Structures are given as structure tokens and as C-alpha cells.
Amino acid sequence: MTIHGAIEAGGTKFVCAVGSAATGSLRTATIPTRDPDATFAEVAAFFRDAADFGPVAGIGVASFGPVGVDPASPDYGKILATPKPGWEGTDLLARIRAFLDVPMAIDTDVNAAALAEVRAAGPDMRQLAYVTVGTGIGVGLVSEGSPVHGIGHPEAGHILVRRHPAHEGFAGTCPFHGDCLEGLAAGPAVSSAWGAPASELAADHPFWEVEADYLAQLCMTLFLTMAPQRIVLGGGVMKQERLIPLIRARTADLLGGYVQAARDEAAMERLIVPPACTEPSGLVGAFLLAEQAAG
Ligand code: ADP
Ligand code: ZN
């Protein structure tokens, strides 16, 4: 059996694994994200210890963004404009190559997650969007089997949305745009606007309707721009299971019957769903990237 390495590099934690997309993880470790030196020292130690499973044929990295994803660019594998102290310009692939020189590939955490969700959905899935609503809002897109790249990778978490009336006066928390979608609806924005995280807000709090409205605006924009057959909603905030039905209903409302395939509640239940992968989708996607790199 061929062993691959997977790294889900997040802003708060790095998850490392050996195994494969087909078998799942054989061993995993969660490493808190500190500065690059300290973090990669622990990543290296994990792969050294995991050598008893056999040699690793390739490594896939599912990274927080923005990150260089074009193998032909000098930015490939590097963290780009991030507010995360110490990480801008960090060359993730060079850091890994320093302790394990095997074929590697990198993409955003959400593009990798989208690849994993496409695989889980079966052969008819041509267009899929994966959305994480966590510390930030990220959107990964897979079209005809390939993650979407162009001038970098899509950043639909930062689209502008129409302000909800119950949210007037909240400036938003995005360091780049203030009240973009991420600045209004990611986890830190929720805590900042309402004084508590979603997990502590009562069922009749205005938060639920406001949050569902913003995320429905994203879903509407995704349906209108890339016609996804499935939008997968993951991330910490989406652990609140009551959000998905609210988002489905509001998306149908906003679309106003215009998109034929997304007209009714039954269609919405197929189109807007939680992750199908049993392991975190980003980690499974990192295994798929490793497989592609190893050939
Ligand atoms: P990250 O985006 O850093 O990879 P998460 O997806 O877990 O990590 O997102 C963390 C954010 O999600 C935090 O802002 C936190 O408040 C929020 N969050 C985490 N768990 C929950 C939960 N069960 N319910 C609501 N919000 C949550
Ligand atoms: Zn923004």
C-alpha cells in the first residue's frame, strides 16, 4: 500500500497525517500554529516518527490563504498577504522539503476540501463549491475535476454583501475590507457584533437570521456565477446545525425562482449540504493532492 502525507495548514492549527485518500488517516497529529520555525519543527517530528508506516510517496498541503498555487510562479507554495504575524512570505513547500524531499503539491484548504467533496459525491459532480465559515470565510471551487485557479485562487469569502437592517452600525472586522462577507459573518465578526460566539446565542436572537441572510447572499452569488451542483458548508460556525435550513430557505427566497434547478425546498436540500467526508474535507483533499503529486 502506498503511503501519502497530508498537511492541513490552518491559522490556528496544523493537522498532519499519513495514510491515503482511499484508506483514510493511519496516524494524525494536531499542532497549534505558532511561528513558522516552531510549527515546522513539530511537523518534521511527526513525519520522522511516522516513518514506521513506510516511506511517504508524496505530500499534499491544504493551506490557509492567500497562498501561491501556480507551480510556474515564484510565489508557489508561499503564504501571501496575511495579517497573521510572521507568516507572510513563508515558503511552506521549502520548509517541508528541508526534512522530506518527496513530490509535493499545495492548494488552498478550501480548494482541497472541494476536491475531497467532489470525490465523495461520485462521478456526476462537475461543479462544486466548498465554503468554510470559521476564523475567516473561504470558498474553494472545483470545475470539471480541477480546482479553479487564475490570478491566484478565488477569494469569494470577501465579496460585498447587502447589509442586514438588524446589523446597522457594525463596522465589520476584515482588516482589508471592513464589512465584506468575512468581516460581517465569520466567527470573530459574530463575537464582535453580538458579544458572544454563535454557540452561546439564544434561538430567538437576531443573529440567526442575519447570519443566514449573509451566507444565503454568498450561495446566491455562487449559483449565479458558477452554477455549482452542490455547495458544501463547513467550518466552526456551521457546527450550528440550525443554520443550514435557514440558509437554504433564504437562498431560495433571494433567487426568487430565477434559477430553474434551485426553485424549491427539496432542490435546496440537495444543493446546499454539510460535508460528506467523514474526516475533515481539507485533510482528505491534501491526500488527493499528494496522490496527484506522486503520480
Ligand atoms: P479555523 O477557521 O481557524 O480553521 P474553525 O473552522 O473551527 O477554525 O473556526 C473557528 C471559528 O468558528 C471561531 O471564531 C469560533 O467562534 C467559531 N466556532 C467554532 N466552533 C463553533 C461552534 N460549535 N459553534 C459556533 N461557532 C463555532
Ligand atoms: Zn475582506
Coordinates of C-alpha atoms and ligand atoms in Angstrom, one line a residue:
M1 CA 0.0 0.0 0.0
T2 CA 1.3 3.5 -0.9
I3 CA 1.6 5.9 2.0
H4 CA 1.0 9.6 1.5
G5 CA 1.4 12.6 3.7
A6 CA -1.2 15.2 4.3
I7 CA -1.0 18.6 6.0
E8 CA -3.9 20.8 6.6
A9 CA -2.2 24.1 7.4
G10 CA -4.6 26.4 9.3
G11 CA -4.2 29.7 11.0
T12 CA -4.9 28.1 14.4
K13 CA -3.7 24.6 13.9
F14 CA -1.8 22.3 11.6
V15 CA -3.2 18.8 11.2
C16 CA -0.6 16.3 9.9
A17 CA -1.5 12.8 8.7
V18 CA -0.1 9.8 7.0
G19 CA -2.3 7.4 5.1
S20 CA -4.1 7.8 1.8
A21 CA -7.4 9.2 0.4
A22 CA -8.7 5.6 0.0
T23 CA -7.8 4.3 3.4
G24 CA -8.1 7.5 5.4
S25 CA -5.5 8.6 8.0
L26 CA -3.4 5.9 9.8
R27 CA -2.0 8.5 12.2
T28 CA -2.7 12.1 12.7
A29 CA -1.4 14.9 14.9
T30 CA -2.7 18.4 15.7
I31 CA -0.1 21.1 16.2
P32 CA -1.0 24.6 17.3
T33 CA 0.1 27.2 14.8
R34 CA 2.8 29.3 16.3
D35 CA 5.6 31.0 14.4
P36 CA 6.9 29.1 11.2
D37 CA 10.1 27.8 12.9
A38 CA 8.4 26.3 15.9
T39 CA 5.4 24.9 13.9
F40 CA 7.5 23.2 11.2
A41 CA 9.8 21.7 13.9
E42 CA 6.8 19.8 15.1
V43 CA 5.6 18.9 11.6
A44 CA 9.1 17.5 10.9
A45 CA 9.0 15.5 14.1
F46 CA 5.6 14.0 13.2
F47 CA 6.8 12.7 9.8
R48 CA 10.0 11.4 11.3
D49 CA 8.0 9.4 13.9
A50 CA 5.5 8.2 11.3
A51 CA 8.3 6.7 9.2
D52 CA 7.4 3.3 10.8
F53 CA 4.3 3.2 8.5
G54 CA 6.7 3.1 5.5
P55 CA 8.1 5.7 3.1
V56 CA 5.9 8.6 2.1
A57 CA 5.4 8.8 -1.7
G58 CA 4.2 12.4 -1.7
I59 CA 2.9 15.2 0.4
G60 CA -0.2 17.3 -0.2
V61 CA -0.7 20.6 1.6
A62 CA -4.1 22.2 2.1
S63 CA -3.2 25.7 3.3
F64 CA -4.8 28.8 4.7
G65 CA -4.7 31.6 2.2
P66 CA -3.8 33.6 0.4
V67 CA -1.1 31.2 -0.8
G68 CA 0.7 30.9 -4.2
V69 CA -1.0 28.0 -6.1
D70 CA 0.6 28.3 -9.5
P71 CA 3.6 25.9 -9.9
A72 CA 5.0 28.2 -12.6
S73 CA 5.1 31.2 -10.3
P74 CA 7.9 32.2 -7.9
D75 CA 5.1 32.6 -5.3
Y76 CA 4.2 28.8 -5.5
G77 CA 3.9 27.4 -2.0
K78 CA 4.3 30.8 -0.3
I79 CA 1.9 32.5 2.1
L80 CA 0.9 35.9 0.6
A81 CA -0.8 38.9 2.2
T82 CA -1.8 37.7 5.6
P83 CA -2.5 39.6 8.8
K84 CA -1.0 36.5 10.7
P85 CA 2.2 37.8 12.3
G86 CA 5.4 36.1 11.0
W87 CA 3.7 34.1 8.2
E88 CA 3.7 36.4 5.2
G89 CA 6.3 35.2 2.6
T90 CA 6.8 31.8 4.4
D91 CA 7.6 29.2 1.8
L92 CA 5.6 26.2 3.1
L93 CA 6.9 23.7 0.5
A94 CA 10.6 24.7 1.1
R95 CA 10.0 24.2 4.8
I96 CA 8.7 20.6 4.2
R97 CA 11.4 19.8 1.6
A98 CA 14.0 20.6 4.2
F99 CA 13.1 17.5 6.1
L100 CA 11.4 15.3 3.5
D101 CA 12.2 15.7 -0.2
V102 CA 9.3 14.0 -2.0
P103 CA 6.9 15.1 -4.7
M104 CA 4.5 17.8 -3.3
A105 CA 1.5 19.8 -4.2
I106 CA -0.3 22.7 -2.5
D107 CA -3.6 24.3 -2.8
T108 CA -5.9 26.3 -0.5
D109 CA -7.6 24.5 2.3
V110 CA -11.0 25.1 0.7
N111 CA -9.9 24.1 -2.8
A112 CA -8.5 20.9 -1.3
A113 CA -11.8 20.4 0.6
A114 CA -13.8 20.9 -2.6
L115 CA -11.7 18.2 -4.3
A116 CA -12.4 15.8 -1.5
E117 CA -16.2 16.6 -1.6
V118 CA -16.3 16.1 -5.4
R119 CA -14.7 12.6 -4.9
A120 CA -17.2 11.8 -2.1
A121 CA -20.1 12.9 -4.3
G122 CA -19.4 10.5 -7.2
P123 CA -18.7 10.7 -10.9
D124 CA -21.5 13.2 -11.9
M125 CA -20.2 16.1 -9.8
R126 CA -18.8 18.6 -12.3
Q127 CA -19.1 21.9 -10.4
L128 CA -18.8 22.1 -6.6
A129 CA -18.2 24.9 -4.1
Y130 CA -16.8 24.3 -0.6
V131 CA -17.4 27.1 1.9
T132 CA -15.8 27.3 5.3
V133 CA -17.3 29.7 7.9
G134 CA -14.7 29.8 10.7
T135 CA -12.0 32.3 11.7
G136 CA -12.4 33.5 8.1
I137 CA -14.7 32.7 5.3
G138 CA -13.1 30.8 2.5
V139 CA -14.6 29.4 -0.7
G140 CA -13.0 26.6 -2.8
L141 CA -14.2 25.8 -6.3
V142 CA -13.7 22.7 -8.4
S143 CA -14.8 22.8 -12.0
E144 CA -14.6 19.7 -14.2
G145 CA -12.4 17.9 -11.7
S146 CA -9.9 20.7 -11.3
P147 CA -9.6 23.4 -8.6
V148 CA -10.2 26.8 -10.0
H149 CA -7.0 28.9 -10.3
G150 CA -6.4 32.1 -12.3
I151 CA -4.9 35.2 -10.8
G152 CA -4.2 33.2 -7.7
H153 CA -7.2 31.4 -6.3
P154 CA -10.8 32.5 -5.8
E155 CA -11.5 34.6 -2.6
A156 CA -15.3 34.7 -2.6
G157 CA -15.3 34.9 1.2
H158 CA -14.5 38.6 0.7
I159 CA -17.4 39.5 -1.6
L160 CA -19.5 42.6 -0.7
V161 CA -23.0 41.8 0.6
R162 CA -26.1 43.8 1.2
R163 CA -26.2 44.9 4.8
H164 CA -28.9 43.3 7.0
P165 CA -31.0 46.0 8.7
A166 CA -30.5 44.4 12.2
H167 CA -26.8 44.8 11.7
E168 CA -26.7 48.6 11.1
G169 CA -23.7 50.3 12.8
F170 CA -21.4 47.3 12.9
A171 CA -18.2 48.2 11.0
G172 CA -17.1 44.7 10.2
T173 CA -13.8 43.0 11.1
C174 CA -12.0 42.3 7.8
P175 CA -8.5 44.0 8.1
F176 CA -8.6 44.6 4.3
H177 CA -12.2 45.5 3.6
G178 CA -14.1 46.1 6.8
D179 CA -17.6 45.0 6.0
C180 CA -17.0 42.4 3.3
L181 CA -18.8 39.0 3.9
E182 CA -15.9 37.7 6.1
G183 CA -15.9 40.9 8.0
L184 CA -19.6 40.6 8.7
A185 CA -20.2 36.8 9.1
A186 CA -17.0 34.9 10.1
G187 CA -16.6 33.6 13.7
P188 CA -14.7 36.7 15.0
A189 CA -17.3 39.0 13.4
V190 CA -20.1 37.2 15.1
S191 CA -18.4 37.6 18.6
S192 CA -17.6 41.2 17.9
A193 CA -21.1 42.2 16.7
W194 CA -23.1 40.3 19.2
G195 CA -20.8 40.0 22.2
A196 CA -20.7 36.2 22.1
P197 CA -20.0 33.3 19.7
A198 CA -22.8 31.6 17.9
S199 CA -22.8 28.7 20.2
E200 CA -23.9 31.0 23.1
L201 CA -26.7 32.9 21.3
A202 CA -30.3 32.1 22.1
A203 CA -32.6 30.6 19.4
D204 CA -34.6 33.8 19.1
H205 CA -31.6 36.1 18.8
P206 CA -31.5 38.2 15.6
F207 CA -28.1 36.7 14.8
W208 CA -29.5 33.6 13.2
E209 CA -31.5 35.5 10.6
V210 CA -28.6 38.0 9.9
E211 CA -26.0 35.2 9.5
A212 CA -28.3 33.1 7.3
D213 CA -29.0 36.2 5.1
Y214 CA -25.3 36.9 4.5
L215 CA -24.5 33.3 3.8
A216 CA -27.5 33.0 1.5
Q217 CA -26.2 36.0 -0.4
L218 CA -23.0 34.1 -0.9
C219 CA -24.9 31.0 -2.0
M220 CA -26.9 33.1 -4.5
T221 CA -23.8 34.6 -5.9
L222 CA -22.2 31.2 -6.3
F223 CA -25.3 29.7 -8.0
L224 CA -25.4 32.7 -10.4
T225 CA -21.7 32.8 -11.2
M226 CA -20.5 29.1 -11.4
A227 CA -23.7 27.1 -11.3
P228 CA -22.5 24.6 -8.7
Q229 CA -24.3 21.3 -8.5
R230 CA -23.5 21.3 -4.8
I231 CA -22.5 23.9 -2.2
V232 CA -20.9 22.3 0.9
L233 CA -20.9 24.5 4.0
G234 CA -18.3 23.6 6.7
G235 CA -16.2 25.3 9.4
G236 CA -16.7 26.1 13.1
V237 CA -19.7 28.4 12.7
M238 CA -21.6 25.8 10.6
K239 CA -21.4 23.3 13.5
Q240 CA -24.6 25.2 14.4
E241 CA -26.9 22.8 12.6
R242 CA -29.9 25.2 12.7
L243 CA -28.1 27.5 10.2
I244 CA -28.3 25.2 7.1
P245 CA -32.2 25.1 6.8
L246 CA -32.3 28.9 7.4
I247 CA -29.7 29.4 4.7
R248 CA -31.5 27.1 2.2
A249 CA -34.8 29.0 2.7
R250 CA -33.2 32.4 2.4
T251 CA -31.2 31.4 -0.7
A252 CA -34.4 30.2 -2.4
D253 CA -36.1 33.5 -1.4
L254 CA -33.3 35.7 -2.8
L255 CA -33.1 33.7 -6.0
G256 CA -36.9 34.3 -6.5
G257 CA -37.4 31.3 -8.7
Y258 CA -35.0 32.5 -11.3
V259 CA -32.6 29.5 -11.2
Q260 CA -34.7 26.6 -12.5
A261 CA -32.8 23.9 -10.7
A262 CA -32.9 25.7 -7.3
R263 CA -36.6 26.6 -7.1
D264 CA -37.9 24.7 -4.2
E265 CA -37.1 23.4 -0.8
A266 CA -36.4 19.8 -2.0
A267 CA -33.9 21.1 -4.5
M268 CA -32.2 23.2 -1.9
E269 CA -31.8 20.2 0.4
R270 CA -29.7 18.5 -2.4
L271 CA -27.8 21.7 -3.4
I272 CA -26.7 23.2 0.0
V273 CA -25.3 20.5 2.3
P274 CA -22.9 19.8 5.1
P275 CA -19.6 18.0 4.3
A276 CA -19.9 14.3 3.2
C277 CA -16.4 13.3 4.1
T278 CA -16.0 11.6 7.4
E279 CA -12.5 13.0 8.1
P280 CA -12.1 16.8 7.7
S281 CA -12.5 17.5 4.0
G282 CA -9.4 19.6 3.8
L283 CA -7.2 16.8 5.1
V284 CA -8.8 14.3 2.6
G285 CA -8.1 16.9 -0.1
A286 CA -4.5 17.1 1.0
F287 CA -4.2 13.3 0.5
L288 CA -5.6 13.7 -3.0
L289 CA -3.1 16.5 -3.8
A290 CA -0.3 14.2 -2.5
E291 CA -1.6 11.4 -4.8
Q292 CA -1.6 13.7 -7.8
A293 CA 1.9 14.9 -7.0
A294 CA 3.3 11.4 -6.6
G295 CA 1.7 10.4 -9.9
Ligands
ADP1 P1 -10.4 27.8 11.5 O1 -11.3 28.6 10.7 O2 -9.4 28.6 12.4 O3 -9.7 26.7 10.8 P2 -12.9 26.8 12.8 O4 -13.4 26.4 11.5 O5 -13.1 25.9 13.9 O6 -11.3 27.1 12.7 O7 -13.4 28.3 13.1 C1 -13.2 28.9 14.3 C2 -14.3 30.0 14.5 O8 -15.6 29.3 14.5 C3 -14.3 30.7 15.8 O9 -14.5 32.1 15.5 C4 -15.4 30.2 16.7 O10 -16.0 31.2 17.4 C5 -16.3 29.6 15.7 N1 -16.8 28.3 16.2 C6 -16.1 27.2 16.4 N2 -16.9 26.2 16.9 C7 -18.1 26.6 16.9 C8 -19.4 26.1 17.3 N3 -19.5 24.8 17.7 N4 -20.5 26.9 17.1 C9 -20.4 28.1 16.7 N5 -19.2 28.7 16.3 C10 -18.1 28.0 16.4
ZN2 ZN -12.4 41.1 3.3

